[in-house]
Short mmCIF file of C-alpha atoms (C1' of nucleotides) in Angstrom, two decimals:
data_model
loop_
_atom_site.label_atom_id
_atom_site.label_comp_id
_atom_site.label_asym_id
_atom_site.label_seq_id
_atom_site.Cartn_x
_atom_site.Cartn_y
_atom_site.Cartn_z
CA MET A 11 7.43 -16.22 -27.60
CA PHE A 12 6.04 -12.68 -27.77
CA GLU A 13 2.38 -13.67 -28.12
CA VAL A 14 1.22 -12.78 -24.64
CA PHE A 15 3.45 -9.74 -24.60
CA PHE A 16 2.15 -8.07 -27.74
CA SER A 17 -1.44 -8.98 -27.08
CA HIS A 18 -0.99 -7.20 -23.76
CA VAL A 19 0.76 -4.13 -25.18
CA LEU A 20 -1.74 -3.81 -28.03
CA LYS A 21 -4.57 -3.54 -25.54
CA LYS A 22 -3.11 -0.20 -24.50
CA VAL A 23 -1.38 1.26 -27.59
CA SER A 24 -1.05 0.52 -31.34
CA LEU A 25 2.19 -0.69 -32.87
CA SER A 26 3.35 -1.07 -36.47
CA GLU A 27 5.13 -4.25 -37.54
CA ALA A 28 8.36 -2.26 -37.76
CA GLU A 29 7.94 -1.06 -34.18
CA LYS A 30 7.26 -4.61 -33.03
CA THR A 31 10.47 -5.77 -34.62
CA THR A 32 12.40 -2.93 -33.02
CA ILE A 33 10.93 -3.70 -29.62
CA LYS A 34 11.61 -7.43 -29.81
CA ALA A 35 15.29 -6.78 -30.29
CA PHE A 36 15.56 -5.18 -26.86
CA PHE A 37 14.37 -8.22 -24.96
CA ILE A 38 16.03 -11.41 -23.92
CA SER A 39 14.06 -14.47 -22.93
CA LYS A 40 14.61 -16.73 -19.99
CA LYS A 41 13.08 -19.89 -18.59
CA LEU A 42 12.87 -20.34 -14.88
CA SER A 43 11.91 -23.58 -13.22
CA LYS A 44 9.89 -23.78 -10.06
CA LYS A 45 11.71 -22.47 -6.97
CA GLN A 46 14.46 -20.82 -9.01
CA HIS A 47 15.22 -17.21 -8.18
CA LEU A 48 15.02 -14.36 -10.63
CA LEU A 49 16.32 -11.83 -8.12
CA HIS A 50 17.98 -12.00 -4.72
CA GLN A 51 17.41 -9.27 -2.17
CA GLY A 52 20.59 -7.21 -1.79
CA TYR A 53 21.57 -7.49 -5.45
CA VAL A 54 20.73 -4.95 -8.12
CA CYS A 55 17.63 -5.74 -10.13
CA LYS A 56 18.97 -5.50 -13.68
CA TYR A 57 15.77 -6.35 -15.52
CA MET A 58 12.10 -5.74 -15.80
CA SER A 59 10.51 -9.06 -16.67
CA PHE A 60 7.31 -9.76 -18.48
CA VAL A 61 5.72 -13.11 -17.71
CA GLU A 62 4.83 -15.00 -20.88
CA LYS A 63 4.03 -18.15 -18.94
CA GLY A 64 4.08 -19.26 -15.34
CA LEU A 65 3.82 -17.62 -11.94
CA LEU A 66 6.28 -15.74 -9.75
CA ARG A 67 6.18 -14.01 -6.42
CA SER A 68 8.14 -11.16 -4.92
CA TYR A 69 8.94 -11.15 -1.25
CA HIS A 70 10.80 -9.16 1.32
CA LEU A 71 12.89 -10.75 4.08
CA ASP A 72 12.74 -8.79 7.32
CA GLU A 73 15.42 -8.60 10.06
CA ASN A 74 13.88 -11.62 11.78
CA GLY A 75 14.20 -13.65 8.60
CA ILE A 76 10.48 -13.70 7.98
CA GLN A 77 9.23 -13.60 4.40
CA HIS A 78 6.61 -11.04 3.45
CA VAL A 79 5.07 -11.63 0.04
CA THR A 80 4.60 -8.33 -1.76
CA MET A 81 3.38 -9.33 -5.23
CA PHE A 82 2.47 -12.13 -7.53
CA ALA A 83 2.95 -12.04 -11.29
CA TRP A 84 1.62 -14.45 -13.87
CA GLU A 85 0.92 -14.44 -17.62
CA GLY A 86 0.53 -10.86 -18.79
CA TRP A 87 2.16 -9.20 -15.75
CA TRP A 88 5.47 -7.49 -15.22
CA THR A 89 7.72 -8.19 -12.30
CA SER A 90 10.85 -6.53 -10.91
CA ASP A 91 12.05 -4.52 -7.95
CA ILE A 92 11.22 -1.25 -9.67
CA GLN A 93 13.08 0.85 -7.13
CA SER A 94 16.28 -1.10 -7.68
CA PHE A 95 15.78 -1.36 -11.43
CA LEU A 96 15.43 2.39 -11.81
CA THR A 97 18.02 3.63 -9.38
CA GLY A 98 20.60 0.84 -9.46
CA GLU A 99 20.38 0.50 -5.68
CA ALA A 100 20.29 -2.90 -4.00
CA ALA A 101 16.94 -4.65 -4.25
CA THR A 102 14.85 -4.89 -1.08
CA GLN A 103 12.98 -7.83 -2.51
CA SER A 104 13.61 -11.26 -3.91
CA ILE A 105 11.68 -12.83 -6.75
CA ASP A 106 11.29 -16.54 -7.39
CA ALA A 107 9.20 -18.84 -9.52
CA ILE A 108 6.20 -20.60 -8.00
CA GLU A 109 5.58 -22.47 -11.25
CA ASP A 110 7.89 -23.13 -14.20
CA SER A 111 7.96 -19.82 -16.03
CA GLU A 112 9.00 -18.11 -19.25
CA LEU A 113 10.06 -14.50 -19.14
CA LEU A 114 10.87 -11.65 -21.48
CA MET A 115 13.45 -9.42 -19.87
CA ILE A 116 14.68 -5.94 -20.62
CA SER A 117 17.60 -4.14 -18.98
CA GLN A 118 17.47 -0.60 -17.66
CA ALA A 119 19.67 0.69 -20.51
CA ASP A 120 17.56 -1.07 -23.12
CA PHE A 121 14.41 0.15 -21.45
CA GLU A 122 15.64 3.73 -21.86
CA ALA A 123 16.72 3.05 -25.43
CA MET A 124 13.45 1.39 -26.32
CA THR A 125 11.28 4.23 -24.99
CA LEU A 126 13.42 6.75 -26.86
CA GLU A 127 13.25 4.79 -30.11
CA VAL A 128 9.58 3.89 -29.79
CA PRO A 129 8.11 6.75 -27.76
CA ILE A 130 4.68 5.23 -27.69
CA MET A 131 6.11 2.71 -25.25
CA ASP A 132 6.34 5.57 -22.75
CA ARG A 133 2.61 5.81 -23.15
CA TYR A 134 2.20 2.07 -22.65
CA PHE A 135 4.21 2.16 -19.45
CA ARG A 136 2.53 5.34 -18.30
CA ILE A 137 -0.82 3.55 -18.56
CA LEU A 138 0.59 0.38 -17.04
CA PHE A 139 2.00 2.28 -14.07
CA GLN A 140 -1.19 4.28 -13.67
CA ASN A 141 -3.12 1.05 -13.28
CA SER A 142 -0.56 -0.31 -10.89
CA ILE A 143 -0.95 2.79 -8.72
CA VAL A 144 -4.70 2.27 -8.55
CA THR A 145 -4.17 -1.32 -7.42
CA LYS A 146 -1.61 -0.39 -4.82
CA GLU A 147 -3.79 2.40 -3.45
CA ARG A 148 -6.60 -0.06 -3.04
CA ARG A 149 -4.31 -2.49 -1.25
CA LEU A 150 -3.14 0.29 1.05
CA VAL A 151 -6.65 1.22 2.09
CA SER A 152 -7.41 -2.45 2.61
CA SER A 153 -4.28 -3.00 4.65
CA ASN A 154 -4.91 0.02 6.89
CA THR A 155 -8.63 -0.26 7.42
CA PHE A 156 -9.96 -3.77 6.86
CA THR A 157 -10.28 -6.71 9.23
CA ALA A 158 -8.58 -9.99 8.33
CA GLU A 159 -11.82 -11.33 6.90
CA GLU A 160 -12.51 -8.20 4.87
CA LYS A 161 -8.99 -8.32 3.44
CA TYR A 162 -9.48 -11.89 2.33
CA LEU A 163 -12.92 -11.32 0.88
CA GLN A 164 -11.80 -8.30 -1.08
CA LEU A 165 -8.89 -10.27 -2.50
CA ALA A 166 -11.15 -13.17 -3.44
CA GLU A 167 -13.48 -10.69 -5.11
CA SER A 168 -10.90 -8.62 -6.95
CA ASN A 169 -8.34 -11.29 -7.68
CA PRO A 170 -9.84 -14.79 -7.65
CA GLU A 171 -6.91 -16.18 -9.61
CA ILE A 172 -4.65 -15.65 -6.62
CA ILE A 173 -6.95 -17.74 -4.44
CA GLN A 174 -7.02 -20.58 -6.94
CA ARG A 175 -3.44 -20.66 -7.98
CA LEU A 176 -1.47 -20.10 -4.80
CA PRO A 177 -1.02 -21.96 -1.52
CA GLN A 178 -2.76 -20.48 1.44
CA ASN A 179 0.35 -19.57 3.41
CA LEU A 180 1.57 -17.34 0.60
CA ILE A 181 -1.81 -15.68 0.31
CA ALA A 182 -1.75 -15.06 4.07
CA SER A 183 1.68 -13.48 3.79
CA TYR A 184 0.51 -11.33 0.86
CA LEU A 185 -2.38 -10.08 2.98
CA GLY A 186 -0.12 -9.46 5.97
CA LEU A 187 -1.82 -12.16 8.05
CA ALA A 188 -0.52 -15.13 10.02
CA PRO A 189 -1.29 -18.38 8.18
CA GLU A 190 -3.32 -19.58 11.17
CA THR A 191 -5.45 -16.46 10.98
CA LEU A 192 -6.25 -16.99 7.32
CA SER A 193 -7.11 -20.61 7.99
CA ARG A 194 -9.60 -19.54 10.67
CA VAL A 195 -11.03 -16.77 8.51
CA ARG A 196 -11.73 -19.24 5.74
CA LYS A 197 -13.30 -21.68 8.17
CA ASN A 198 -15.65 -19.00 9.49
CA ILE A 199 -16.70 -17.97 6.01
CA ALA A 200 -17.39 -21.60 5.08
CA LEU A 201 -19.37 -22.23 8.29
CA ARG A 202 -21.64 -19.27 7.71
CA LYS A 203 -22.78 -20.50 4.33
CA MET B 3 1.62 30.67 -11.77
CA PHE B 4 3.48 27.85 -13.54
CA GLU B 5 6.82 28.33 -11.76
CA VAL B 6 6.65 25.31 -9.46
CA PHE B 7 5.03 23.24 -12.18
CA PHE B 8 7.68 23.70 -14.85
CA SER B 9 10.56 23.50 -12.45
CA HIS B 10 9.11 20.14 -11.44
CA VAL B 11 8.52 18.88 -14.99
CA LEU B 12 11.93 20.04 -16.17
CA LYS B 13 13.60 17.90 -13.54
CA LYS B 14 12.33 14.87 -15.46
CA VAL B 15 12.17 15.89 -19.14
CA SER B 16 13.20 18.82 -21.37
CA LEU B 17 10.66 21.16 -22.94
CA SER B 18 10.94 23.84 -25.61
CA GLU B 19 9.29 27.21 -25.06
CA ALA B 20 6.72 26.26 -27.70
CA GLU B 21 5.88 23.07 -25.83
CA LYS B 22 5.56 25.00 -22.58
CA THR B 23 3.08 27.33 -24.21
CA THR B 24 1.10 24.42 -25.60
CA ILE B 25 1.03 22.70 -22.24
CA LYS B 26 -0.04 25.81 -20.32
CA ALA B 27 -3.13 26.12 -22.47
CA PHE B 28 -4.48 22.79 -21.22
CA PHE B 29 -4.54 23.82 -17.59
CA ILE B 30 -6.92 25.88 -15.55
CA SER B 31 -5.96 27.37 -12.22
CA LYS B 32 -7.92 27.37 -9.01
CA LYS B 33 -7.52 28.75 -5.51
CA LEU B 34 -8.82 26.77 -2.60
CA SER B 35 -9.06 28.11 0.89
CA LYS B 36 -8.46 26.04 3.98
CA LYS B 37 -11.13 23.38 4.58
CA GLN B 38 -12.60 23.76 1.09
CA HIS B 39 -13.11 20.56 -0.86
CA LEU B 40 -11.54 19.84 -4.22
CA LEU B 41 -13.36 16.51 -4.57
CA HIS B 42 -16.21 14.78 -2.80
CA GLN B 43 -16.30 11.00 -2.53
CA GLY B 44 -19.05 9.64 -4.77
CA TYR B 45 -18.56 12.24 -7.48
CA VAL B 46 -16.39 11.80 -10.54
CA CYS B 47 -12.90 13.21 -10.23
CA LYS B 48 -12.72 15.39 -13.33
CA TYR B 49 -9.21 16.74 -12.83
CA MET B 50 -5.68 15.92 -11.95
CA SER B 51 -4.38 18.82 -9.90
CA PHE B 52 -0.84 20.02 -9.45
CA VAL B 53 -0.17 21.91 -6.24
CA GLU B 54 1.59 25.22 -6.90
CA LYS B 55 1.11 26.34 -3.32
CA GLY B 56 -0.50 24.98 -0.18
CA LEU B 57 -1.33 21.57 1.24
CA LEU B 58 -4.16 19.11 0.61
CA ARG B 59 -5.11 15.71 1.86
CA SER B 60 -7.06 12.85 0.36
CA TYR B 61 -9.21 10.68 2.56
CA HIS B 62 -11.62 7.81 2.35
CA LEU B 63 -14.82 7.65 4.42
CA ASP B 64 -15.68 4.09 5.47
CA GLU B 65 -19.16 2.66 6.18
CA ASN B 66 -18.86 3.71 9.82
CA GLY B 67 -18.21 7.29 8.78
CA ILE B 68 -14.59 7.17 9.84
CA GLN B 69 -12.04 9.13 7.81
CA HIS B 70 -8.93 7.37 6.60
CA VAL B 71 -6.28 9.71 5.24
CA THR B 72 -4.65 8.21 2.15
CA MET B 73 -2.35 10.96 0.88
CA PHE B 74 -1.02 14.43 1.40
CA ALA B 75 0.03 16.74 -1.42
CA TRP B 76 1.88 20.03 -1.20
CA GLU B 77 3.98 22.22 -3.48
CA GLY B 78 5.30 20.12 -6.35
CA TRP B 79 2.87 17.18 -5.93
CA TRP B 80 -0.11 15.99 -7.90
CA THR B 81 -3.39 15.05 -6.35
CA SER B 82 -6.53 13.35 -7.64
CA ASP B 83 -8.49 10.14 -7.34
CA ILE B 84 -6.60 8.53 -10.20
CA GLN B 85 -8.98 5.60 -10.48
CA SER B 86 -11.98 7.91 -10.90
CA PHE B 87 -10.09 10.35 -13.11
CA LEU B 88 -9.10 7.62 -15.54
CA THR B 89 -12.23 5.54 -15.64
CA GLY B 90 -14.96 8.11 -14.99
CA GLU B 91 -16.26 6.01 -12.09
CA ALA B 92 -17.30 7.62 -8.81
CA ALA B 93 -14.40 8.63 -6.61
CA THR B 94 -13.77 6.57 -3.49
CA GLN B 95 -11.93 9.47 -1.92
CA SER B 96 -12.45 13.08 -0.99
CA ILE B 97 -9.80 15.77 -1.22
CA ASP B 98 -9.74 18.98 0.77
CA ALA B 99 -7.33 21.79 1.57
CA ILE B 100 -5.44 21.77 4.85
CA GLU B 101 -3.89 25.14 4.03
CA ASP B 102 -4.94 27.81 1.51
CA SER B 103 -3.84 26.39 -1.82
CA GLU B 104 -3.28 27.20 -5.47
CA LEU B 105 -3.77 24.48 -8.05
CA LEU B 106 -3.20 23.84 -11.74
CA MET B 107 -5.86 21.48 -13.00
CA ILE B 108 -6.20 19.40 -16.14
CA SER B 109 -9.22 17.43 -17.26
CA GLN B 110 -9.12 13.84 -18.49
CA ALA B 111 -9.84 14.91 -22.08
CA ASP B 112 -7.15 17.60 -21.98
CA PHE B 113 -4.76 15.17 -20.37
CA GLU B 114 -5.21 12.83 -23.32
CA ALA B 115 -4.92 15.70 -25.77
CA MET B 116 -1.83 17.08 -24.10
CA THR B 117 0.04 13.76 -24.09
CA LEU B 118 -0.82 13.26 -27.75
CA GLU B 119 0.30 16.77 -28.72
CA VAL B 120 3.40 16.75 -26.52
CA PRO B 121 4.36 13.08 -26.32
CA ILE B 122 7.25 13.72 -24.01
CA MET B 123 4.64 14.36 -21.34
CA ASP B 124 3.86 10.65 -21.47
CA ARG B 125 7.45 10.18 -20.44
CA TYR B 126 7.11 12.71 -17.65
CA PHE B 127 4.06 10.95 -16.28
CA ARG B 128 5.59 7.54 -16.80
CA ILE B 129 8.50 8.61 -14.58
CA LEU B 130 6.17 10.32 -12.13
CA PHE B 131 4.02 7.22 -11.79
CA GLN B 132 7.05 4.97 -11.52
CA ASN B 133 8.20 6.95 -8.51
CA SER B 134 4.76 6.89 -7.05
CA ILE B 135 4.71 3.10 -7.30
CA VAL B 136 7.97 2.86 -5.41
CA THR B 137 6.54 5.02 -2.63
CA LYS B 138 3.33 3.06 -2.43
CA GLU B 139 5.18 -0.26 -2.35
CA ARG B 140 7.23 1.00 0.55
CA ARG B 141 4.09 2.10 2.37
CA LEU B 142 2.53 -1.31 1.78
CA VAL B 143 5.46 -3.17 3.28
CA SER B 144 5.40 -0.75 6.20
CA SER B 145 1.69 -1.15 6.69
CA ASN B 146 1.82 -4.96 6.63
CA THR B 147 4.96 -5.61 8.60
CA PHE B 148 5.86 -2.72 10.89
CA THR B 149 4.78 -1.98 14.44
CA ALA B 150 3.13 1.35 15.20
CA GLU B 151 6.44 2.80 16.32
CA GLU B 152 8.31 1.55 13.27
CA LYS B 153 5.67 3.03 11.00
CA TYR B 154 6.02 6.41 12.64
CA LEU B 155 9.81 6.37 12.64
CA GLN B 156 9.97 5.42 8.99
CA LEU B 157 7.62 8.24 8.10
CA ALA B 158 9.62 10.73 10.15
CA GLU B 159 12.74 9.51 8.37
CA SER B 160 11.40 9.42 4.83
CA ASN B 161 8.98 12.32 4.99
CA PRO B 162 9.83 14.78 7.76
CA GLU B 163 7.73 17.49 6.14
CA ILE B 164 4.57 15.55 6.98
CA ILE B 165 5.53 15.47 10.65
CA GLN B 166 6.15 19.21 10.75
CA ARG B 167 3.29 20.43 8.68
CA LEU B 168 0.33 18.31 9.73
CA PRO B 169 -1.61 17.78 12.96
CA GLN B 170 -0.96 14.54 14.74
CA ASN B 171 -4.41 13.07 14.30
CA LEU B 172 -4.12 13.28 10.52
CA ILE B 173 -0.69 11.69 10.62
CA ALA B 174 -2.13 8.89 12.76
CA SER B 175 -4.90 8.32 10.25
CA TYR B 176 -2.40 8.33 7.38
CA LEU B 177 -0.42 5.62 9.17
CA GLY B 178 -3.55 3.61 9.94
CA LEU B 179 -3.20 4.16 13.69
CA ALA B 180 -5.59 5.42 16.35
CA PRO B 181 -4.63 8.96 17.41
CA GLU B 182 -4.14 7.74 20.98
CA THR B 183 -1.67 5.14 19.77
CA LEU B 184 0.41 7.71 17.93
CA SER B 185 0.39 9.96 20.97
CA ARG B 186 1.76 7.11 23.09
CA VAL B 187 4.31 6.12 20.48
CA ARG B 188 5.66 9.65 20.39
CA LYS B 189 5.79 9.79 24.16
CA ASN B 190 7.81 6.58 24.33
CA ILE B 191 10.27 7.80 21.74
CA ALA B 192 10.71 11.07 23.63
CA LEU B 193 11.16 9.30 26.97
CA ARG B 194 13.88 7.04 25.64
CA LYS B 195 16.03 9.96 24.54
"C1'" DG C 16 4.01 -46.76 -3.40
"C1'" DT C 17 6.38 -45.10 0.61
"C1'" DA C 18 9.02 -41.80 3.51
"C1'" DG C 19 9.80 -37.25 4.49
"C1'" DA C 20 8.68 -32.54 4.06
"C1'" DA C 21 5.59 -28.91 3.59
"C1'" DA C 22 1.09 -26.97 4.19
"C1'" DG C 23 -3.05 -26.62 6.66
"C1'" DT C 24 -6.07 -27.11 10.96
"C1'" DT C 25 -7.35 -26.38 15.60
"C1'" DG C 26 -6.81 -25.11 20.41
"C1'" DA C 27 -4.75 -22.25 24.26
"C1'" DT C 28 -2.58 -18.24 25.45
"C1'" DC C 29 -0.48 -13.70 24.90
"C1'" DT C 30 0.02 -9.00 23.26
"C1'" DG C 31 -0.20 -4.68 20.57
"C1'" DT C 32 -3.36 -1.67 19.40
"C1'" DA C 33 -8.22 -0.09 19.46
"C1'" DT C 34 -11.74 1.72 22.11
"C1'" DC C 35 -13.85 4.25 25.79
"C1'" DA C 36 -13.56 7.94 29.04
"C1'" DT C 37 -11.86 12.12 31.02
"C1'" DG C 38 -9.14 16.06 31.55
"C1'" DA C 39 -5.48 19.34 29.74
"C1'" DA C 40 -3.57 22.07 26.17
"C1'" DA C 41 -3.71 24.43 22.04
"C1'" DT C 42 -6.26 26.90 18.24
"C1'" DA C 43 -9.79 29.37 16.37
"C1'" DA C 44 -13.75 32.54 16.56
"C1'" DC C 45 -15.90 36.46 18.17
"C1'" DG D 29 -8.96 38.61 25.92
"C1'" DT D 30 -12.58 35.28 26.67
"C1'" DT D 31 -15.21 31.32 25.06
"C1'" DA D 32 -15.83 27.51 22.20
"C1'" DT D 33 -13.87 24.01 19.55
"C1'" DT D 34 -10.53 21.06 18.26
"C1'" DT D 35 -6.47 18.48 19.27
"C1'" DC D 36 -3.63 15.98 22.41
"C1'" DA D 37 -2.49 13.13 26.61
"C1'" DT D 38 -3.25 9.54 29.77
"C1'" DG D 39 -5.48 5.75 32.16
"C1'" DA D 40 -8.54 1.54 32.13
"C1'" DT D 41 -10.38 -2.04 29.51
"C1'" DA D 42 -11.46 -5.00 25.45
"C1'" DC D 43 -10.38 -7.63 21.54
"C1'" DA D 44 -8.47 -9.05 16.93
"C1'" DG D 45 -4.99 -11.32 15.52
"C1'" DA D 46 -0.17 -13.17 16.69
"C1'" DT D 47 2.31 -16.75 18.65
"C1'" DC D 48 3.13 -21.32 20.42
"C1'" DA D 49 2.11 -26.13 20.23
"C1'" DA D 50 0.35 -30.49 18.61
"C1'" DC D 51 -1.84 -32.93 15.17
"C1'" DT D 52 -3.62 -34.02 10.33
"C1'" DT D 53 -3.60 -33.68 5.59
"C1'" DT D 54 -1.46 -32.90 1.30
"C1'" DC D 55 2.38 -32.65 -1.60
"C1'" DT D 56 7.08 -34.22 -3.32
"C1'" DA D 57 10.88 -37.08 -4.32
"C1'" DC D 58 12.90 -41.23 -4.84
#
DNA sequence: GTAGAAAGTTGATCTGTATCATGAAATAAC
DNA sequence: GTTATTTCATGATACAGATCAACTTTCTAC
């Protein structure tokens, strides 16, 4: 169950067997089948979840009831509404499973306890969050300054797995485009080749 | 010199006097006068810089030579091209001073050394980066889903200091808007009152 | 395998924001 | 204080991408 998890953590920090055992104890596991929700917008996000298997997406529902995909997470990624998880405020996002998934989940209290008991996990998360910031900064530049086609091409370049694994309408939403626009963008790219 | 710095760090973690002394030794200080650059796009970002005093902005120059403001940093904020700082790759951003500024700077090597010698600093940065992620996620949703007016209003709401302290054209760039658009948006808001 | 639903395509039209252009106001430089 | 430079405002126009609509293809469930 913890294979993907530890292989991921060990890429960033070293852990003794004792530490591994300690860490394991803080997590609970959960299976989610396709279309099931992990989190509903408006509720508190009680867990950070590591994806051992499967694929999930986070999305935000606006006042007009339109879904805006904010993130995808598959094997080796974490997912949660961090804001809600940390502060205990209501989540502004929902999370559901796109494929049948297996998760390792840790609560806010256990997260605190774990980092205090195994301080090197602070380092792991510091590095993890650092990388996440880099990604989000890149997405922000892209979102503010690129054309629809440039946004798509950069995504295809930097994150080909998203293109392969997800339906086009969700990719469009993730890029902040209308599905029709993405369809046309892809057509133009194909025509030019 | 370290007043703002430690008052900021101590809001997130506790430090002994000995730890403070250790930490201080890793930093160098630097004064920057208005319009001076801290970092030029294309060069490696050697430091993370904490702003003790003043105001800086980060921006990205696109292929057409147009500046896109990505961040502001004033008293109590960190600034750097994190991607470049961490990986040693060329920076994709420049940073310059909008007001005369005083900085505390730490190199990548000293950053590593400091977190190893004072592990609780990993925790500080973990929390810092967590918060930064929340902010960037909010900006991403805003950028993808809000109208020009909504973007401006949310910024005014969540970050009034930016509105007061920075010229309108830089705010427009930060929001990914043409300066003319922001001018019109502000006019409409004023008219409606 | 078939029916129904969801996702994707393509065309026509509309609209928010960018761009271009010019003048006014504010700031900075001497 | 005057001049030069930068920032801001306002109007006219252009265009990328949204929206609306109809149709086709692909999935899904039984």
